[in-house]
Structure formats: C-alpha cells, structure tokens
mmCIF file of C-alpha atoms and ligand atoms in Angstrom:
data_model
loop_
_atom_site.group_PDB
_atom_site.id
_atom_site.type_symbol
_atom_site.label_atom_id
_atom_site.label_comp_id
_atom_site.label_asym_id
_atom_site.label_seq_id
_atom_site.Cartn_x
_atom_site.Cartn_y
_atom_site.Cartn_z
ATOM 1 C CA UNK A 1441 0.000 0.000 0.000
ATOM 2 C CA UNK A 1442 1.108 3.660 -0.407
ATOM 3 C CA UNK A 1443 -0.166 6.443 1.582
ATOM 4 C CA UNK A 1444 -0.293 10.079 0.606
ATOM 5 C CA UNK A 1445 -0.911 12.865 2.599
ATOM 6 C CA UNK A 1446 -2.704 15.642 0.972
ATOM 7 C CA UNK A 1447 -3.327 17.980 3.888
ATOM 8 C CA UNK A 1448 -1.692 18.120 7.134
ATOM 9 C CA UNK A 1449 -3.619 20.764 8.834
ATOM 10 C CA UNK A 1450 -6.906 21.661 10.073
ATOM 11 C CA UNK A 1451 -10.000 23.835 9.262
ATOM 12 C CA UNK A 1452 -7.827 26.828 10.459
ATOM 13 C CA UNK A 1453 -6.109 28.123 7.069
ATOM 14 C CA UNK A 1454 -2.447 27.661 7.183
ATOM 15 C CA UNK A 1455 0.090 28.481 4.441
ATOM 16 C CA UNK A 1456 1.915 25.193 4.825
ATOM 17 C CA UNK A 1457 -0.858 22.725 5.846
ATOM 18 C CA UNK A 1458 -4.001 22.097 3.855
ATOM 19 C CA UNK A 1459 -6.989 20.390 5.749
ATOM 20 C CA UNK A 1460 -7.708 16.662 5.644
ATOM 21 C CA UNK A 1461 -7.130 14.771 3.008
ATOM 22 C CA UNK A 1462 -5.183 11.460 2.877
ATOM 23 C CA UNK A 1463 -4.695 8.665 -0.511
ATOM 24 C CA UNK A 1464 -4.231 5.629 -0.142
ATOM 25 C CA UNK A 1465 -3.622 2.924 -2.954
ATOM 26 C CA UNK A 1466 -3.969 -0.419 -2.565
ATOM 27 C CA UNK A 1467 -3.630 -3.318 -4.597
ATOM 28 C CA UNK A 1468 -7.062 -3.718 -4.893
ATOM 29 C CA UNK A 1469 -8.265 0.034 -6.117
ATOM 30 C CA UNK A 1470 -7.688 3.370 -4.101
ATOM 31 C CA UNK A 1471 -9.348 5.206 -1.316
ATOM 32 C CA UNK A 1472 -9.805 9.136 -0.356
ATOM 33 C CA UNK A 1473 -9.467 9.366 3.787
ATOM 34 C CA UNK A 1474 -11.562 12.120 4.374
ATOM 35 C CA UNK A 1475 -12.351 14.906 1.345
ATOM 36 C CA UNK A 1476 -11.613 18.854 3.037
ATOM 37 C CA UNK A 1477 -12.310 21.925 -0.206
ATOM 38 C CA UNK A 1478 -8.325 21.425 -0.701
ATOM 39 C CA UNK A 1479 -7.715 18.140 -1.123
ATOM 40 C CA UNK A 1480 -9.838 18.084 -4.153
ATOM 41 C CA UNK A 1481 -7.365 19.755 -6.135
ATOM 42 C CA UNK A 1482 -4.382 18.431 -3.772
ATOM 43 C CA UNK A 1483 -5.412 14.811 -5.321
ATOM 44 C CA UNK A 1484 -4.025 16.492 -8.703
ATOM 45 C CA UNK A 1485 -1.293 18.530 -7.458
ATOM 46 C CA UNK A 1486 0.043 15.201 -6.140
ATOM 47 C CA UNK A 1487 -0.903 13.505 -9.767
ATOM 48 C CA UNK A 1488 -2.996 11.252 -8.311
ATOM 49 C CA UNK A 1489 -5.603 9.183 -10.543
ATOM 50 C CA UNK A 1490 -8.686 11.471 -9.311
ATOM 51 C CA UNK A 1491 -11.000 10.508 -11.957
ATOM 52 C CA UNK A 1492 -10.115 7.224 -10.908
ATOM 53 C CA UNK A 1493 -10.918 6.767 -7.447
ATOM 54 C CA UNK A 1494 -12.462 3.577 -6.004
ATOM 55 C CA UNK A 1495 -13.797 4.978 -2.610
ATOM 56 C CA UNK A 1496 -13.863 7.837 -0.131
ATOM 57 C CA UNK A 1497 -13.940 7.516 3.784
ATOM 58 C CA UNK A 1498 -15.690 9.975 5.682
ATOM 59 C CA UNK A 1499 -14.718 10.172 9.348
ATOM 60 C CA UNK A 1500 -17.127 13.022 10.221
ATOM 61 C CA UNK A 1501 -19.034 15.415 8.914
ATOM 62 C CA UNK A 1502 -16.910 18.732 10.077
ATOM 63 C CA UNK A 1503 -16.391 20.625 6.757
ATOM 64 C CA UNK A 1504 -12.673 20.558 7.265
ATOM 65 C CA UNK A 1505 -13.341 16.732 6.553
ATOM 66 C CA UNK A 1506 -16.396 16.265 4.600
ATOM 67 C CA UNK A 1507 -16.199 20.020 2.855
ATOM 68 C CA UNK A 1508 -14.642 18.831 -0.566
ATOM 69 C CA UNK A 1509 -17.233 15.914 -1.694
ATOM 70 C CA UNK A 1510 -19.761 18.757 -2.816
ATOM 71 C CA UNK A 1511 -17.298 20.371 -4.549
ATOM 72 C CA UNK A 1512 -15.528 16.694 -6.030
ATOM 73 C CA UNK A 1513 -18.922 15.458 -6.886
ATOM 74 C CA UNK A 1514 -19.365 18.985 -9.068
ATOM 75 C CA UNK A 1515 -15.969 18.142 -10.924
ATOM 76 C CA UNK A 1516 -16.574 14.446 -11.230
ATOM 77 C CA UNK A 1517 -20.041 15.493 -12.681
ATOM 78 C CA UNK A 1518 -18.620 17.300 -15.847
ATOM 79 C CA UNK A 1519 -15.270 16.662 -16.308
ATOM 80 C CA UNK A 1520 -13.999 14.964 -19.240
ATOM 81 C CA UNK A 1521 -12.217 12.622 -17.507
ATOM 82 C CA UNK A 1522 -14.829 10.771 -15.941
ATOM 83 C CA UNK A 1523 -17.438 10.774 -18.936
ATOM 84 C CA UNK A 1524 -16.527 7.692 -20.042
ATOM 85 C CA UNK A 1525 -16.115 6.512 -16.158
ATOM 86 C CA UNK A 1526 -18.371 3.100 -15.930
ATOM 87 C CA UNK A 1527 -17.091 1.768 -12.556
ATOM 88 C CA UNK A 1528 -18.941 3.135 -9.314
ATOM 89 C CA UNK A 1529 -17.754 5.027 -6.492
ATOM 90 C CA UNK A 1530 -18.718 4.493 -2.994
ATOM 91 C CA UNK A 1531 -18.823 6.951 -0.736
ATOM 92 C CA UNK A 1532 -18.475 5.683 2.844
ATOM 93 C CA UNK A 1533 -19.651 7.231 6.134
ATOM 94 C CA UNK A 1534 -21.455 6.785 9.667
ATOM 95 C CA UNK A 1535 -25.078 7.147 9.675
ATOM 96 C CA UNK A 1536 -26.595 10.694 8.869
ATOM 97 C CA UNK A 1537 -23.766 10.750 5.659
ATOM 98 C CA UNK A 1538 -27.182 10.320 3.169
ATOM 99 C CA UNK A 1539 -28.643 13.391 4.846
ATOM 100 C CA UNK A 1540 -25.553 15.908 4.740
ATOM 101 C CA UNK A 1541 -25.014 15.120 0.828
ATOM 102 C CA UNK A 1542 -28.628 15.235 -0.087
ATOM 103 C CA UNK A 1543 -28.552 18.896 1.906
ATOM 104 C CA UNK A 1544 -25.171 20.094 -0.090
ATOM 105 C CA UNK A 1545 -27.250 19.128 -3.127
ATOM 106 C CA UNK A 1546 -30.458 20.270 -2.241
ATOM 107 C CA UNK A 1547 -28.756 24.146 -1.625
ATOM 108 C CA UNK A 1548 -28.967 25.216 -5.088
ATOM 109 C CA UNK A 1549 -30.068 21.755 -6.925
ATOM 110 C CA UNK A 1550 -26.306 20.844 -7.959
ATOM 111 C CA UNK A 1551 -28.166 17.002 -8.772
ATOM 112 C CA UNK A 1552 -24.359 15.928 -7.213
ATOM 113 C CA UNK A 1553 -26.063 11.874 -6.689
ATOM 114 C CA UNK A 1554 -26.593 11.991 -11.077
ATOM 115 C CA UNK A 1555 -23.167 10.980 -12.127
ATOM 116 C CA UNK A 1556 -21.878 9.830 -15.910
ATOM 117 C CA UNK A 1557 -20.982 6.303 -13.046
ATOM 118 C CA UNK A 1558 -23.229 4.932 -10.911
ATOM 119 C CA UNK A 1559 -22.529 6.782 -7.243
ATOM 120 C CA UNK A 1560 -23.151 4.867 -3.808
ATOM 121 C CA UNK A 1561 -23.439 6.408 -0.585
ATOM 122 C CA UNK A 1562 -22.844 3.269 2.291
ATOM 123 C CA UNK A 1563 -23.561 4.149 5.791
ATOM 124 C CA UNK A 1564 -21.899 2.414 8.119
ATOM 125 C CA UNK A 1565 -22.289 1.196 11.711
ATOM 126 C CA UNK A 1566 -19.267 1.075 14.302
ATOM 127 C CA UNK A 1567 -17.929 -2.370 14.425
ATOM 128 C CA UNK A 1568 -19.467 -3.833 11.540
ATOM 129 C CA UNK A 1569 -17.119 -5.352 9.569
ATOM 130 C CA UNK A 1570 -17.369 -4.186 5.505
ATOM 131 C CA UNK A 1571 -15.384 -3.882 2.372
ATOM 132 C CA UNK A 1572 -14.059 -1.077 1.537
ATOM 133 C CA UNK A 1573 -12.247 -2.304 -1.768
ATOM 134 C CA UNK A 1574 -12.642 -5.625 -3.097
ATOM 135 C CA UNK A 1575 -10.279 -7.731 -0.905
ATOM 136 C CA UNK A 1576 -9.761 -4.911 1.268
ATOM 137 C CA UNK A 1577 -11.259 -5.432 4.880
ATOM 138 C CA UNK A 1578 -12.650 -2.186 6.994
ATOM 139 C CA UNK A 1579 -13.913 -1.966 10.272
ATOM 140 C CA UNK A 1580 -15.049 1.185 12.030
ATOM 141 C CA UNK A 1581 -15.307 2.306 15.938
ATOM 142 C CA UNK A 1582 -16.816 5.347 16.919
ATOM 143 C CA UNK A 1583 -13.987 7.844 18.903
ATOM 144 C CA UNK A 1584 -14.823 11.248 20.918
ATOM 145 C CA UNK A 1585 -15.332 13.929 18.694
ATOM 146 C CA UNK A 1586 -19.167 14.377 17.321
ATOM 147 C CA UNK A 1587 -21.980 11.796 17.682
ATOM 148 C CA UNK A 1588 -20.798 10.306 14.372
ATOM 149 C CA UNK A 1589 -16.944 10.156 14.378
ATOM 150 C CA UNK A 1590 -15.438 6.848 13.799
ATOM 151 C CA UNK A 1591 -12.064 5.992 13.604
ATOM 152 C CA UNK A 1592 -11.433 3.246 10.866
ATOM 153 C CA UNK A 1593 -8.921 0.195 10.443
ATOM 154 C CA UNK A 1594 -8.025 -1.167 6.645
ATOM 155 C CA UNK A 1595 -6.410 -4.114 5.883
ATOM 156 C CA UNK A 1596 -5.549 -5.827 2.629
ATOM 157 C CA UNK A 1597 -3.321 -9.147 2.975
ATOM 158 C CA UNK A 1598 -1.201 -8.870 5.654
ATOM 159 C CA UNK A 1599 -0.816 -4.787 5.672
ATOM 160 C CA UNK A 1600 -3.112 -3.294 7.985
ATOM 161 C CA UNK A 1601 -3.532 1.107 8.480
ATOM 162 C CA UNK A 1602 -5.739 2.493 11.212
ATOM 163 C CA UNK A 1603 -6.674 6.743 10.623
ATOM 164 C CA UNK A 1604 -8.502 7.879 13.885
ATOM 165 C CA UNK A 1605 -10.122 10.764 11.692
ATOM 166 C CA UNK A 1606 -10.513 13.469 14.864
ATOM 167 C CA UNK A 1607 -10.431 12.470 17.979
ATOM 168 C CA UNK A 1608 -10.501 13.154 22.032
ATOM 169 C CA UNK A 1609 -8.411 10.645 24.368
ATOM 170 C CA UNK A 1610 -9.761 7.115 24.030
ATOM 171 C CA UNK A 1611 -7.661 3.828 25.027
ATOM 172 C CA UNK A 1612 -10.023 2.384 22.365
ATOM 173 C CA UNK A 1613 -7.716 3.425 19.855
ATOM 174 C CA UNK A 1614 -4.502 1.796 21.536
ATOM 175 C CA UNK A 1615 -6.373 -1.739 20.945
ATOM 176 C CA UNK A 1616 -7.756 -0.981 17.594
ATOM 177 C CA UNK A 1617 -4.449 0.636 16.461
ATOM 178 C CA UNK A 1618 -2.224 -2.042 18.077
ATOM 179 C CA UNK A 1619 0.931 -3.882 15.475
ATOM 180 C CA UNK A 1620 -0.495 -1.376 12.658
ATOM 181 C CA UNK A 1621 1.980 -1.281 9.847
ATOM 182 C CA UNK A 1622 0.968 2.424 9.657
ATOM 183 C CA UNK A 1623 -1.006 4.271 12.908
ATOM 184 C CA UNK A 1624 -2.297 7.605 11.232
ATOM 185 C CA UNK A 1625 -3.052 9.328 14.589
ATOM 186 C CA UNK A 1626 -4.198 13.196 14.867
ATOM 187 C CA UNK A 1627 -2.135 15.239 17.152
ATOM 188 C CA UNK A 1628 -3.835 18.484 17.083
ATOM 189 C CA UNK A 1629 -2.104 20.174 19.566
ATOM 190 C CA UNK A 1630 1.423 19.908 21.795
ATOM 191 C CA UNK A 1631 0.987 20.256 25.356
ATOM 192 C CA UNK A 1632 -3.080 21.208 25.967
ATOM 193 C CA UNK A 1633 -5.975 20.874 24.812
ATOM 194 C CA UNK A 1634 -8.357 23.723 24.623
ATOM 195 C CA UNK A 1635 -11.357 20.728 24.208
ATOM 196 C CA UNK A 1636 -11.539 17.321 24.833
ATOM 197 C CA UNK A 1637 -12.583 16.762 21.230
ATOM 198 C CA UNK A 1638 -8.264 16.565 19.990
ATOM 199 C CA UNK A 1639 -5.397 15.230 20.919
ATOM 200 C CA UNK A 1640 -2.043 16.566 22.264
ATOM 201 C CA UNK A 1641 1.422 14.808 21.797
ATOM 202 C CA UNK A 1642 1.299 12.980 25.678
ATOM 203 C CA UNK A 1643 -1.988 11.518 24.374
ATOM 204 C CA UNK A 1644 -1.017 10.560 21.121
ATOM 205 C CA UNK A 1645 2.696 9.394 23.019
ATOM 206 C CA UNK A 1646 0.254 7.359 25.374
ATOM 207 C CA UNK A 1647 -1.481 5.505 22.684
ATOM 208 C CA UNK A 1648 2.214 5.172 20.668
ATOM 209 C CA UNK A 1649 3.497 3.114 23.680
ATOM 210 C CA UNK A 1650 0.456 1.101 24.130
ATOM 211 C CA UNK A 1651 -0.386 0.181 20.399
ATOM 212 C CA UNK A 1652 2.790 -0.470 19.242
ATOM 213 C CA UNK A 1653 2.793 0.240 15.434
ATOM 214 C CA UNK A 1654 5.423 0.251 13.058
ATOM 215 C CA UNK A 1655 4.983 3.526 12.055
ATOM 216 C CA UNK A 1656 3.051 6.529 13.596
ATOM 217 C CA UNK A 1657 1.434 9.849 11.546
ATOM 218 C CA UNK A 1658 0.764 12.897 14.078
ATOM 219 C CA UNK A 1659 -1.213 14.908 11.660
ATOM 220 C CA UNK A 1660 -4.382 17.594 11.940
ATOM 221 C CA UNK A 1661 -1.518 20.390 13.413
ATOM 222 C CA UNK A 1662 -2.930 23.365 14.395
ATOM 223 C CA UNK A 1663 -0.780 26.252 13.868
ATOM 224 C CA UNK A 1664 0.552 26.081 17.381
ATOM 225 C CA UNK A 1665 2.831 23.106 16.097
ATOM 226 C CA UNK A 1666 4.579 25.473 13.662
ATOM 227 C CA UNK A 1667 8.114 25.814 14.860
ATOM 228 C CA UNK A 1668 8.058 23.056 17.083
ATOM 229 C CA UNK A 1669 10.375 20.102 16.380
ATOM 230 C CA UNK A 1670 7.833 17.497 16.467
ATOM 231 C CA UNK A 1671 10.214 14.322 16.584
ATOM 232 C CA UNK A 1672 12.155 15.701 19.059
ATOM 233 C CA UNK A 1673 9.311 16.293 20.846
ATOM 234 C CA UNK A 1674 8.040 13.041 20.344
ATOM 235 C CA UNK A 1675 11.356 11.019 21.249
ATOM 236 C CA UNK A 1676 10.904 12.489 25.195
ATOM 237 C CA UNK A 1677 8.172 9.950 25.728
ATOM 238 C CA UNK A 1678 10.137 7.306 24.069
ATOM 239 C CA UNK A 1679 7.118 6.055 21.694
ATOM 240 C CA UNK A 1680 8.618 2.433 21.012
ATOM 241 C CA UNK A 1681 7.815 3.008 17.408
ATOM 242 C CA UNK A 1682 8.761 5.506 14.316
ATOM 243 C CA UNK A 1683 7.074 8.563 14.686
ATOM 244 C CA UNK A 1684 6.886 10.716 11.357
ATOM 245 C CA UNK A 1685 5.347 14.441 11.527
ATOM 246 C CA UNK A 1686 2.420 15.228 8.594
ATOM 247 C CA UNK A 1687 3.396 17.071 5.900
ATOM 248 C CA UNK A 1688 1.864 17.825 2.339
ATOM 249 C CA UNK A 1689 3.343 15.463 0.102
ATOM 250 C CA UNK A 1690 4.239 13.373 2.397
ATOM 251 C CA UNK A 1691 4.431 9.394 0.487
ATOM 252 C CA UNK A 1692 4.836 6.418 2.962
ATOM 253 C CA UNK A 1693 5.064 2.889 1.292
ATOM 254 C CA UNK A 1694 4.000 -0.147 3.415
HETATM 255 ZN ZN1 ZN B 1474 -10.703 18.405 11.697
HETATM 256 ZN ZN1 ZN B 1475 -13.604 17.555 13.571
#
C-alpha cells in the first residue's frame, strides 16, 4: 500500500498545511481518507488518478473533513475525464452521511447523486465489519469527537492502516491501532488541549506506547505546532515506534 498525505492541517487556514485529506492505494483500487475543499485539487497537485478513485472515507461530517465531496462530486459530474467513467464510487460514512449530501445538493439543486458512473453512498455502523475495496477489509469504531466520528482500520493481505479521523483521548484506539503497519493518529495540539474533542502529543505518546505500530502519523496540526520540532518532541516519551510528523506530500510505502 502507499499512503499520501494531501493535507496536514486543520480547518484553520495555514500556508503550509491544507486540511484533511489522505490517498491511499492499494492493490485492490484506491481510497480518499476524508475529502476537506483542498484536497480536491491536492489529489491532482500530487498527480494522483482522481477521476479514478475507487472509494472515499468519511470520518465526520466537520467541513474541514467532509467540505470537498460537494465540490468533487461537481468536478466528477462534468469533467472529461470521468465521462466515459463506468465503474462506481462508494462513498463511505457513519449514519446521517445520506442526509448531509442530499442537503449540499439540495442548496442550489447541484443534482451531485446523477453521475456519468453509478454513485453509492454506504452508511456504516461502528464495528461492523465491511469492504471497503474488493479484498480490502474495513472496520469502524466510533472515537470522541461528534456523535458520528469513527475511527477506521483497513487491511488488505497482511498490511493493515488504522486513521482515527478526529479524535478526544480514548484507550479504544490503543487496541484498535495495536501492530499497525501504519497508525495515522491526529495530534492536534502539543501540550493542551483547549477541548476534549483533539489530541495533544502525551496523548497521542500514550497511545504510541500502548499500540505499538510500526509507524506513527501525528497529523491535523494546528498552527501552534509550527516551529516546534515534532520528533524531538516526540522522542521524550520514548514512543517504542517511528514517529513521522504530517506534511503535504508526504508518500509512505507499506
Ligand atoms: Zn478536523
Ligand atoms: Zn472535527
């Protein structure tokens, strides 16, 4: 598997960071993680097979997230690169996903669901186990954030990823993140937390040490971050695994 990063940062604007956005290409087909306004035209700046694309996760439905798929849809809907497009994309999501594309659509009747390929919108519930890709095996659980966050844990063959999407402090994500090849963790903030909704790097250390992964992505930085050596940081707690700092453009193979 490869893993792109497409944004780094958060809803805040930030010259460096973009907002959420992650690509990741399987065997099997690829896979938006999470669709902010930028990462629509990051997927191109990065050369990326846009027109292409197999399936998009939606952690939540916080614009910096979920702010994009109006806008992708729109592109996908006239472009000439997906006229001749026969294969479907599925659009994945917790429950309520239906309802917040149908009201993008509805706002100035865009008709975003009538695409040249057929379009499927799967809602799905926390620990049910579903395909994501053909041969590529997804299972959600829901993390502190909003009512409908869920964190979500891909495998295909023997590789696995987990992407916690936003989060607050659960130990539920040092079990479902444990021996991931690739732990894709936000770390919104350094020391404290203005809300119990993020992250900061003792958290994210916390979960490091307990899950063990191979590798470990502290993305969704908030400006605060900037200037802050973030591995150094990181190698005070002693995380037991690689930790690698989110940036743009960032490729990891697996
Ligand atoms: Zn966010
Ligand atoms: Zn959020």
């Amino acid at each position: 598997m490869k893993f792109t990063i497409l944004g780094s940062g958060t809803s805040v604007p930030h010259a460096k960071r973009s907002s959420s956005g992650y690509w990741l290409e399987t065997e099997n087909g690829t896979i938006l993680l999470d669709c902010s306004a930028s990462a629509v035209h990051r997927m191109a700046q990065e050369n990326l097979n846009w027109a292409n694309l197999d399936a998009i996760w939606i952690s939540h439905f916080h614009l910096d997230h979920i702010g994009g798929l109006a806008p992708f849809l729109f592109g996908t809907k006239y472009a000439p690169e997906t006229q001749e497009r026969k294969k479907p994309l599925k659009i994945f999501g917790a429950e309520g996903l239906r309802k917040v594309v149908e009201n993008f659509d509805k706002a100035n009747d865009y008709d975003l669901l009538k695409q040249p390929f057929p379009l499927e919108i799967i809602e799905i519930e926390a620990l049910d186990k579903f395909e994501i890709l053909k041969n590529v095996e997804a299972v959600a659980v829901s993390v502190p954030h909003t009512e409908e966050s869920l964190a979500i844990h891909i495998r295909e063959k023997d590789k696995t990823i987990v992407y916690t999407g936003d989060t607050g402090f659960t130990m539920v994500l040092g079990d479902f993140a444990r021996n991931a090849d690739l732990f894709v963790c936000e770390c919104s903030f350094v020391e404290k937390s203005p809300v119990e909704t993020h992250l900061t790097l003792p958290e994210a250390m916390h979960l490091a040490r307990y899950a063990r992964p191979k590798k470990m992505v502290l993305t969704h930085l908030y400006a605060e971050w900037d200037g802050v050596d973030l591995a150094k940081e990181a190698a005070k707690f002693s995380p037991l695994c690689e930790i690698i700092e989110a940036t743009d453009g960032l490729q990891i193979s697996l």
